[in-house]
Amino acid sequence: MRFTTIFFDLDDTLYPSNVGLWEAIKKRMSDYMRERMNIPADEIPAMREKYYMQYGTTLKGLQKHHQVNVDDYLAYVHDLPLADYLTPNPVQRSILASLPTRNLIFTNADRAHAERVLAALNLRDLFSTVVDVNTVAPYCKPMPESFDIAMKLSGETDPARCVMIDDLARTTRAAKSAGMFSILFGDTALSDDAHASLSDWNKLIEILESVA
């Protein structure tokens, strides 16, 4: 295998998107904007979509255009009973544990949420570092600068030896542009947005070893 470092997205990648956790987080985002920032409820959906598309995350847009307590926001939106949504997958754990690479979490969430998710999935010991939204601030995925910071933290200087696994095409597209090998996770047909697609963890090593 030519790769030394793999960056894994967190939400909707390390666990199935159909468990409902990300939908619950998004609802908490809207609740926060309405209850603590007094933004009219009918304006929130369009505002969130606009900020997500323009800045990468809703939070980045709120930081730019509103007064928001970042720590309070992140704590609020992630305050969910993870055990109601997440179940460890022994097959996934076995496959990730067998990887000969340095493995890092690269997420637009914060470290506290990442740590809780990894603990709920029984995966924490398999990742050397969590690169979270605060680590790459003021940037976030899919901004090129965020990949530069993640690379420096990984200790790898050659993007061609790195892999990005993410469920969002705009992130895999950005990783591909940065010179990484990108894998789009989920039941998605392969496109120009990534070098490969993955929906079954059993296929991961086969994909990685097939790259010359």
PDB file of C-alpha atoms in Angstrom:
ATOM      1  CA  MET A   1       0.000   0.000   0.000  1.00  0.00           C
ATOM      2  CA  ARG A   2       1.422   3.366  -1.018  1.00  0.00           C
ATOM      3  CA  PHE A   3      -0.533   5.346   1.591  1.00  0.00           C
ATOM      4  CA  THR A   4       0.786   6.366   4.998  1.00  0.00           C
ATOM      5  CA  THR A   5      -2.077   8.504   6.309  1.00  0.00           C
ATOM      6  CA  ILE A   6      -5.861   8.286   6.177  1.00  0.00           C
ATOM      7  CA  PHE A   7      -8.189  11.118   7.203  1.00  0.00           C
ATOM      8  CA  PHE A   8     -11.647   9.910   8.199  1.00  0.00           C
ATOM      9  CA  ASP A   9     -14.693  12.124   8.365  1.00  0.00           C
ATOM     10  CA  LEU A  10     -16.844  11.543  11.448  1.00  0.00           C
ATOM     11  CA  ASP A  11     -20.593  12.119  11.099  1.00  0.00           C
ATOM     12  CA  ASP A  12     -22.408   9.997   8.497  1.00  0.00           C
ATOM     13  CA  THR A  13     -19.109   8.297   7.644  1.00  0.00           C
ATOM     14  CA  LEU A  14     -18.014   6.285  10.670  1.00  0.00           C
ATOM     15  CA  TYR A  15     -21.636   5.400  11.296  1.00  0.00           C
ATOM     16  CA  PRO A  16     -24.530   4.861   8.844  1.00  0.00           C
ATOM     17  CA  SER A  17     -26.325   7.989   7.698  1.00  0.00           C
ATOM     18  CA  ASN A  18     -29.710   6.373   8.296  1.00  0.00           C
ATOM     19  CA  VAL A  19     -29.327   6.187  12.109  1.00  0.00           C
ATOM     20  CA  GLY A  20     -30.739   9.709  12.374  1.00  0.00           C
ATOM     21  CA  LEU A  21     -27.991  11.334  14.428  1.00  0.00           C
ATOM     22  CA  TRP A  22     -27.025  13.955  11.866  1.00  0.00           C
ATOM     23  CA  GLU A  23     -30.688  14.869  11.340  1.00  0.00           C
ATOM     24  CA  ALA A  24     -31.013  15.335  15.100  1.00  0.00           C
ATOM     25  CA  ILE A  25     -27.904  17.546  15.146  1.00  0.00           C
ATOM     26  CA  LYS A  26     -29.303  19.695  12.346  1.00  0.00           C
ATOM     27  CA  LYS A  27     -32.546  20.134  14.282  1.00  0.00           C
ATOM     28  CA  ARG A  28     -30.514  21.253  17.299  1.00  0.00           C
ATOM     29  CA  MET A  29     -28.785  23.826  15.080  1.00  0.00           C
ATOM     30  CA  SER A  30     -32.133  25.304  14.093  1.00  0.00           C
ATOM     31  CA  ASP A  31     -33.360  25.205  17.688  1.00  0.00           C
ATOM     32  CA  TYR A  32     -30.262  27.087  18.836  1.00  0.00           C
ATOM     33  CA  MET A  33     -30.669  29.769  16.188  1.00  0.00           C
ATOM     34  CA  ARG A  34     -34.315  30.248  17.158  1.00  0.00           C
ATOM     35  CA  GLU A  35     -34.090  29.948  20.942  1.00  0.00           C
ATOM     36  CA  ARG A  36     -30.728  31.511  21.752  1.00  0.00           C
ATOM     37  CA  MET A  37     -30.111  33.853  18.842  1.00  0.00           C
ATOM     38  CA  ASN A  38     -33.733  34.967  18.340  1.00  0.00           C
ATOM     39  CA  ILE A  39     -33.633  34.368  14.602  1.00  0.00           C
ATOM     40  CA  PRO A  40     -37.182  34.006  13.202  1.00  0.00           C
ATOM     41  CA  ALA A  41     -38.035  30.367  12.592  1.00  0.00           C
ATOM     42  CA  ASP A  42     -39.171  30.964   9.009  1.00  0.00           C
ATOM     43  CA  GLU A  43     -35.781  32.471   8.104  1.00  0.00           C
ATOM     44  CA  ILE A  44     -33.648  29.686   9.526  1.00  0.00           C
ATOM     45  CA  PRO A  45     -33.833  26.977   6.789  1.00  0.00           C
ATOM     46  CA  ALA A  46     -32.749  29.320   3.986  1.00  0.00           C
ATOM     47  CA  MET A  47     -30.132  30.956   6.203  1.00  0.00           C
ATOM     48  CA  ARG A  48     -28.610  27.630   7.204  1.00  0.00           C
ATOM     49  CA  GLU A  49     -28.465  26.467   3.591  1.00  0.00           C
ATOM     50  CA  LYS A  50     -26.921  29.744   2.463  1.00  0.00           C
ATOM     51  CA  TYR A  51     -24.241  29.674   5.168  1.00  0.00           C
ATOM     52  CA  TYR A  52     -23.510  25.990   4.582  1.00  0.00           C
ATOM     53  CA  MET A  53     -22.977  26.519   0.866  1.00  0.00           C
ATOM     54  CA  GLN A  54     -21.053  29.797   1.202  1.00  0.00           C
ATOM     55  CA  TYR A  55     -18.861  29.107   4.231  1.00  0.00           C
ATOM     56  CA  GLY A  56     -18.716  25.336   4.621  1.00  0.00           C
ATOM     57  CA  THR A  57     -20.724  25.170   7.843  1.00  0.00           C
ATOM     58  CA  THR A  58     -23.683  26.984   9.359  1.00  0.00           C
ATOM     59  CA  LEU A  59     -21.477  27.996  12.269  1.00  0.00           C
ATOM     60  CA  LYS A  60     -18.977  29.813  10.050  1.00  0.00           C
ATOM     61  CA  GLY A  61     -21.804  31.894   8.613  1.00  0.00           C
ATOM     62  CA  LEU A  62     -23.150  32.673  12.069  1.00  0.00           C
ATOM     63  CA  GLN A  63     -19.682  33.770  13.156  1.00  0.00           C
ATOM     64  CA  LYS A  64     -19.356  36.081  10.186  1.00  0.00           C
ATOM     65  CA  HIS A  65     -22.791  37.682  10.243  1.00  0.00           C
ATOM     66  CA  HIS A  66     -24.044  37.320  13.833  1.00  0.00           C
ATOM     67  CA  GLN A  67     -22.789  37.285  17.379  1.00  0.00           C
ATOM     68  CA  VAL A  68     -22.555  33.636  18.404  1.00  0.00           C
ATOM     69  CA  ASN A  69     -20.803  31.926  21.293  1.00  0.00           C
ATOM     70  CA  VAL A  70     -18.977  29.153  19.453  1.00  0.00           C
ATOM     71  CA  ASP A  71     -18.425  26.909  22.461  1.00  0.00           C
ATOM     72  CA  ASP A  72     -22.030  27.270  23.596  1.00  0.00           C
ATOM     73  CA  TYR A  73     -23.309  26.558  20.085  1.00  0.00           C
ATOM     74  CA  LEU A  74     -21.207  23.429  19.658  1.00  0.00           C
ATOM     75  CA  ALA A  75     -22.120  22.099  23.093  1.00  0.00           C
ATOM     76  CA  TYR A  76     -25.827  22.697  22.436  1.00  0.00           C
ATOM     77  CA  VAL A  77     -26.084  21.162  18.974  1.00  0.00           C
ATOM     78  CA  HIS A  78     -24.182  18.025  20.021  1.00  0.00           C
ATOM     79  CA  ASP A  79     -26.047  17.513  23.303  1.00  0.00           C
ATOM     80  CA  LEU A  80     -27.735  14.271  22.265  1.00  0.00           C
ATOM     81  CA  PRO A  81     -27.910  10.758  23.757  1.00  0.00           C
ATOM     82  CA  LEU A  82     -25.504   9.023  21.382  1.00  0.00           C
ATOM     83  CA  ALA A  83     -26.364   5.564  22.703  1.00  0.00           C
ATOM     84  CA  ASP A  84     -29.834   6.024  21.190  1.00  0.00           C
ATOM     85  CA  TYR A  85     -28.274   6.304  17.729  1.00  0.00           C
ATOM     86  CA  LEU A  86     -24.890   4.578  17.634  1.00  0.00           C
ATOM     87  CA  THR A  87     -23.886   0.936  17.982  1.00  0.00           C
ATOM     88  CA  PRO A  88     -20.331  -0.430  17.688  1.00  0.00           C
ATOM     89  CA  ASN A  89     -19.659  -2.430  14.535  1.00  0.00           C
ATOM     90  CA  PRO A  90     -17.115  -5.210  15.252  1.00  0.00           C
ATOM     91  CA  VAL A  91     -16.451  -5.766  11.539  1.00  0.00           C
ATOM     92  CA  GLN A  92     -15.692  -2.093  10.990  1.00  0.00           C
ATOM     93  CA  ARG A  93     -13.420  -2.061  14.038  1.00  0.00           C
ATOM     94  CA  SER A  94     -11.502  -5.113  12.831  1.00  0.00           C
ATOM     95  CA  ILE A  95     -10.928  -3.598   9.403  1.00  0.00           C
ATOM     96  CA  LEU A  96      -9.790  -0.219  10.724  1.00  0.00           C
ATOM     97  CA  ALA A  97      -7.532  -1.914  13.278  1.00  0.00           C
ATOM     98  CA  SER A  98      -5.823  -3.851  10.477  1.00  0.00           C
ATOM     99  CA  LEU A  99      -4.829  -0.742   8.540  1.00  0.00           C
ATOM    100  CA  PRO A 100      -1.044  -0.151   8.445  1.00  0.00           C
ATOM    101  CA  THR A 101      -1.599   3.604   8.142  1.00  0.00           C
ATOM    102  CA  ARG A 102      -1.653   6.565  10.516  1.00  0.00           C
ATOM    103  CA  ASN A 103      -5.368   7.283  10.976  1.00  0.00           C
ATOM    104  CA  LEU A 104      -6.849  10.650  11.941  1.00  0.00           C
ATOM    105  CA  ILE A 105     -10.350  12.037  12.333  1.00  0.00           C
ATOM    106  CA  PHE A 106     -10.904  15.166  10.222  1.00  0.00           C
ATOM    107  CA  THR A 107     -14.276  16.713  11.077  1.00  0.00           C
ATOM    108  CA  ASN A 108     -16.177  19.975  10.957  1.00  0.00           C
ATOM    109  CA  ALA A 109     -17.555  19.112  14.403  1.00  0.00           C
ATOM    110  CA  ASP A 110     -15.637  19.833  17.585  1.00  0.00           C
ATOM    111  CA  ARG A 111     -13.316  17.520  19.497  1.00  0.00           C
ATOM    112  CA  ALA A 112     -15.774  16.888  22.330  1.00  0.00           C
ATOM    113  CA  HIS A 113     -18.384  15.549  19.920  1.00  0.00           C
ATOM    114  CA  ALA A 114     -15.777  13.491  18.052  1.00  0.00           C
ATOM    115  CA  GLU A 115     -14.525  11.946  21.280  1.00  0.00           C
ATOM    116  CA  ARG A 116     -18.053  10.997  22.338  1.00  0.00           C
ATOM    117  CA  VAL A 117     -18.862   9.472  18.950  1.00  0.00           C
ATOM    118  CA  LEU A 118     -15.638   7.470  18.855  1.00  0.00           C
ATOM    119  CA  ALA A 119     -16.261   6.193  22.370  1.00  0.00           C
ATOM    120  CA  ALA A 120     -19.827   5.182  21.468  1.00  0.00           C
ATOM    121  CA  LEU A 121     -18.504   3.308  18.428  1.00  0.00           C
ATOM    122  CA  ASN A 122     -15.614   1.736  20.379  1.00  0.00           C
ATOM    123  CA  LEU A 123     -13.091   3.193  17.930  1.00  0.00           C
ATOM    124  CA  ARG A 124     -11.195   5.840  19.909  1.00  0.00           C
ATOM    125  CA  ASP A 125      -7.952   3.880  20.260  1.00  0.00           C
ATOM    126  CA  LEU A 126      -7.682   3.449  16.490  1.00  0.00           C
ATOM    127  CA  PHE A 127      -7.149   7.156  15.748  1.00  0.00           C
ATOM    128  CA  SER A 128      -4.001   9.036  16.656  1.00  0.00           C
ATOM    129  CA  THR A 129      -5.429  12.538  16.354  1.00  0.00           C
ATOM    130  CA  VAL A 130      -8.705  14.412  16.023  1.00  0.00           C
ATOM    131  CA  VAL A 131      -8.478  17.360  13.645  1.00  0.00           C
ATOM    132  CA  ASP A 132     -11.611  19.311  14.528  1.00  0.00           C
ATOM    133  CA  VAL A 133     -13.216  22.566  13.458  1.00  0.00           C
ATOM    134  CA  ASN A 134     -11.303  24.501  16.118  1.00  0.00           C
ATOM    135  CA  THR A 135      -7.979  22.994  15.051  1.00  0.00           C
ATOM    136  CA  VAL A 136      -8.306  24.365  11.513  1.00  0.00           C
ATOM    137  CA  ALA A 137     -10.032  27.654  12.465  1.00  0.00           C
ATOM    138  CA  PRO A 138     -10.778  30.022  10.868  1.00  0.00           C
ATOM    139  CA  TYR A 139     -11.131  27.465   8.079  1.00  0.00           C
ATOM    140  CA  CYS A 140     -13.128  24.251   7.703  1.00  0.00           C
ATOM    141  CA  LYS A 141     -13.600  21.509   5.151  1.00  0.00           C
ATOM    142  CA  PRO A 142     -13.719  21.847   2.166  1.00  0.00           C
ATOM    143  CA  MET A 143     -11.462  24.927   2.268  1.00  0.00           C
ATOM    144  CA  PRO A 144      -7.956  24.175   0.903  1.00  0.00           C
ATOM    145  CA  GLU A 145      -6.345  25.746   3.968  1.00  0.00           C
ATOM    146  CA  SER A 146      -7.996  23.171   6.232  1.00  0.00           C
ATOM    147  CA  PHE A 147      -6.326  20.355   4.314  1.00  0.00           C
ATOM    148  CA  ASP A 148      -2.958  22.092   4.626  1.00  0.00           C
ATOM    149  CA  ILE A 149      -3.359  22.271   8.410  1.00  0.00           C
ATOM    150  CA  ALA A 150      -4.508  18.652   8.652  1.00  0.00           C
ATOM    151  CA  MET A 151      -1.505  17.541   6.614  1.00  0.00           C
ATOM    152  CA  LYS A 152       0.905  19.393   8.899  1.00  0.00           C
ATOM    153  CA  LEU A 153      -0.679  17.834  11.970  1.00  0.00           C
ATOM    154  CA  SER A 154      -0.410  14.370  10.449  1.00  0.00           C
ATOM    155  CA  GLY A 155       3.313  14.772   9.855  1.00  0.00           C
ATOM    156  CA  GLU A 156       2.938  13.799   6.200  1.00  0.00           C
ATOM    157  CA  THR A 157       4.301  16.223   3.613  1.00  0.00           C
ATOM    158  CA  ASP A 158       3.215  14.384   0.451  1.00  0.00           C
ATOM    159  CA  PRO A 159      -0.540  14.567  -0.249  1.00  0.00           C
ATOM    160  CA  ALA A 160      -0.225  11.650  -2.678  1.00  0.00           C
ATOM    161  CA  ARG A 161       0.411   9.411   0.331  1.00  0.00           C
ATOM    162  CA  CYS A 162      -2.802  10.557   2.029  1.00  0.00           C
ATOM    163  CA  VAL A 163      -6.422   9.419   1.767  1.00  0.00           C
ATOM    164  CA  MET A 164      -9.598  11.336   2.621  1.00  0.00           C
ATOM    165  CA  ILE A 165     -12.776   9.349   3.308  1.00  0.00           C
ATOM    166  CA  ASP A 166     -15.899  11.512   3.536  1.00  0.00           C
ATOM    167  CA  ASP A 167     -19.610  11.265   2.798  1.00  0.00           C
ATOM    168  CA  LEU A 168     -19.761  14.697   1.125  1.00  0.00           C
ATOM    169  CA  ALA A 169     -18.774  15.033  -2.517  1.00  0.00           C
ATOM    170  CA  ARG A 170     -17.555  18.586  -2.037  1.00  0.00           C
ATOM    171  CA  THR A 171     -15.048  17.360   0.548  1.00  0.00           C
ATOM    172  CA  THR A 172     -13.751  14.471  -1.552  1.00  0.00           C
ATOM    173  CA  ARG A 173     -13.550  16.831  -4.509  1.00  0.00           C
ATOM    174  CA  ALA A 174     -11.474  19.281  -2.462  1.00  0.00           C
ATOM    175  CA  ALA A 175      -9.237  16.483  -1.177  1.00  0.00           C
ATOM    176  CA  LYS A 176      -8.717  15.296  -4.741  1.00  0.00           C
ATOM    177  CA  SER A 177      -7.758  18.830  -5.779  1.00  0.00           C
ATOM    178  CA  ALA A 178      -5.305  18.937  -2.862  1.00  0.00           C
ATOM    179  CA  GLY A 179      -3.540  15.873  -4.282  1.00  0.00           C
ATOM    180  CA  MET A 180      -4.983  13.281  -1.921  1.00  0.00           C
ATOM    181  CA  PHE A 181      -6.643  10.012  -2.883  1.00  0.00           C
ATOM    182  CA  SER A 182     -10.309  10.629  -2.094  1.00  0.00           C
ATOM    183  CA  ILE A 183     -13.015   8.089  -1.285  1.00  0.00           C
ATOM    184  CA  LEU A 184     -16.672   9.078  -1.260  1.00  0.00           C
ATOM    185  CA  PHE A 185     -18.472   7.127   1.457  1.00  0.00           C
ATOM    186  CA  GLY A 186     -22.094   6.006   1.175  1.00  0.00           C
ATOM    187  CA  ASP A 187     -24.446   4.527  -1.377  1.00  0.00           C
ATOM    188  CA  THR A 188     -23.273   6.897  -4.072  1.00  0.00           C
ATOM    189  CA  ALA A 189     -22.243   6.120  -7.621  1.00  0.00           C
ATOM    190  CA  LEU A 190     -18.652   6.943  -8.472  1.00  0.00           C
ATOM    191  CA  SER A 191     -18.194  10.310 -10.134  1.00  0.00           C
ATOM    192  CA  ASP A 192     -15.436  12.807 -10.832  1.00  0.00           C
ATOM    193  CA  ASP A 193     -15.814  14.028  -7.249  1.00  0.00           C
ATOM    194  CA  ALA A 194     -13.672  11.174  -5.909  1.00  0.00           C
ATOM    195  CA  HIS A 195     -11.205   8.510  -6.988  1.00  0.00           C
ATOM    196  CA  ALA A 196     -13.333   5.739  -5.482  1.00  0.00           C
ATOM    197  CA  SER A 197     -16.600   5.118  -3.668  1.00  0.00           C
ATOM    198  CA  LEU A 198     -17.136   2.975  -0.585  1.00  0.00           C
ATOM    199  CA  SER A 199     -20.297   1.657   1.050  1.00  0.00           C
ATOM    200  CA  ASP A 200     -18.937  -1.579   2.548  1.00  0.00           C
ATOM    201  CA  TRP A 201     -16.016  -1.354   4.981  1.00  0.00           C
ATOM    202  CA  ASN A 202     -14.943  -4.838   3.848  1.00  0.00           C
ATOM    203  CA  LYS A 203     -13.883  -3.266   0.538  1.00  0.00           C
ATOM    204  CA  LEU A 204     -11.644  -0.553   2.004  1.00  0.00           C
ATOM    205  CA  ILE A 205      -8.333  -2.400   2.032  1.00  0.00           C
ATOM    206  CA  GLU A 206      -8.992  -3.766  -1.447  1.00  0.00           C
ATOM    207  CA  ILE A 207      -9.490  -0.222  -2.724  1.00  0.00           C
ATOM    208  CA  LEU A 208      -6.354   1.083  -1.031  1.00  0.00           C
ATOM    209  CA  GLU A 209      -4.176  -1.772  -2.226  1.00  0.00           C
ATOM    210  CA  SER A 210      -5.405  -1.436  -5.796  1.00  0.00           C
ATOM    211  CA  VAL A 211      -3.878   2.026  -6.166  1.00  0.00           C
ATOM    212  CA  ALA A 212      -0.517   1.866  -7.882  1.00  0.00           C
TER     213      ALA A 212
END
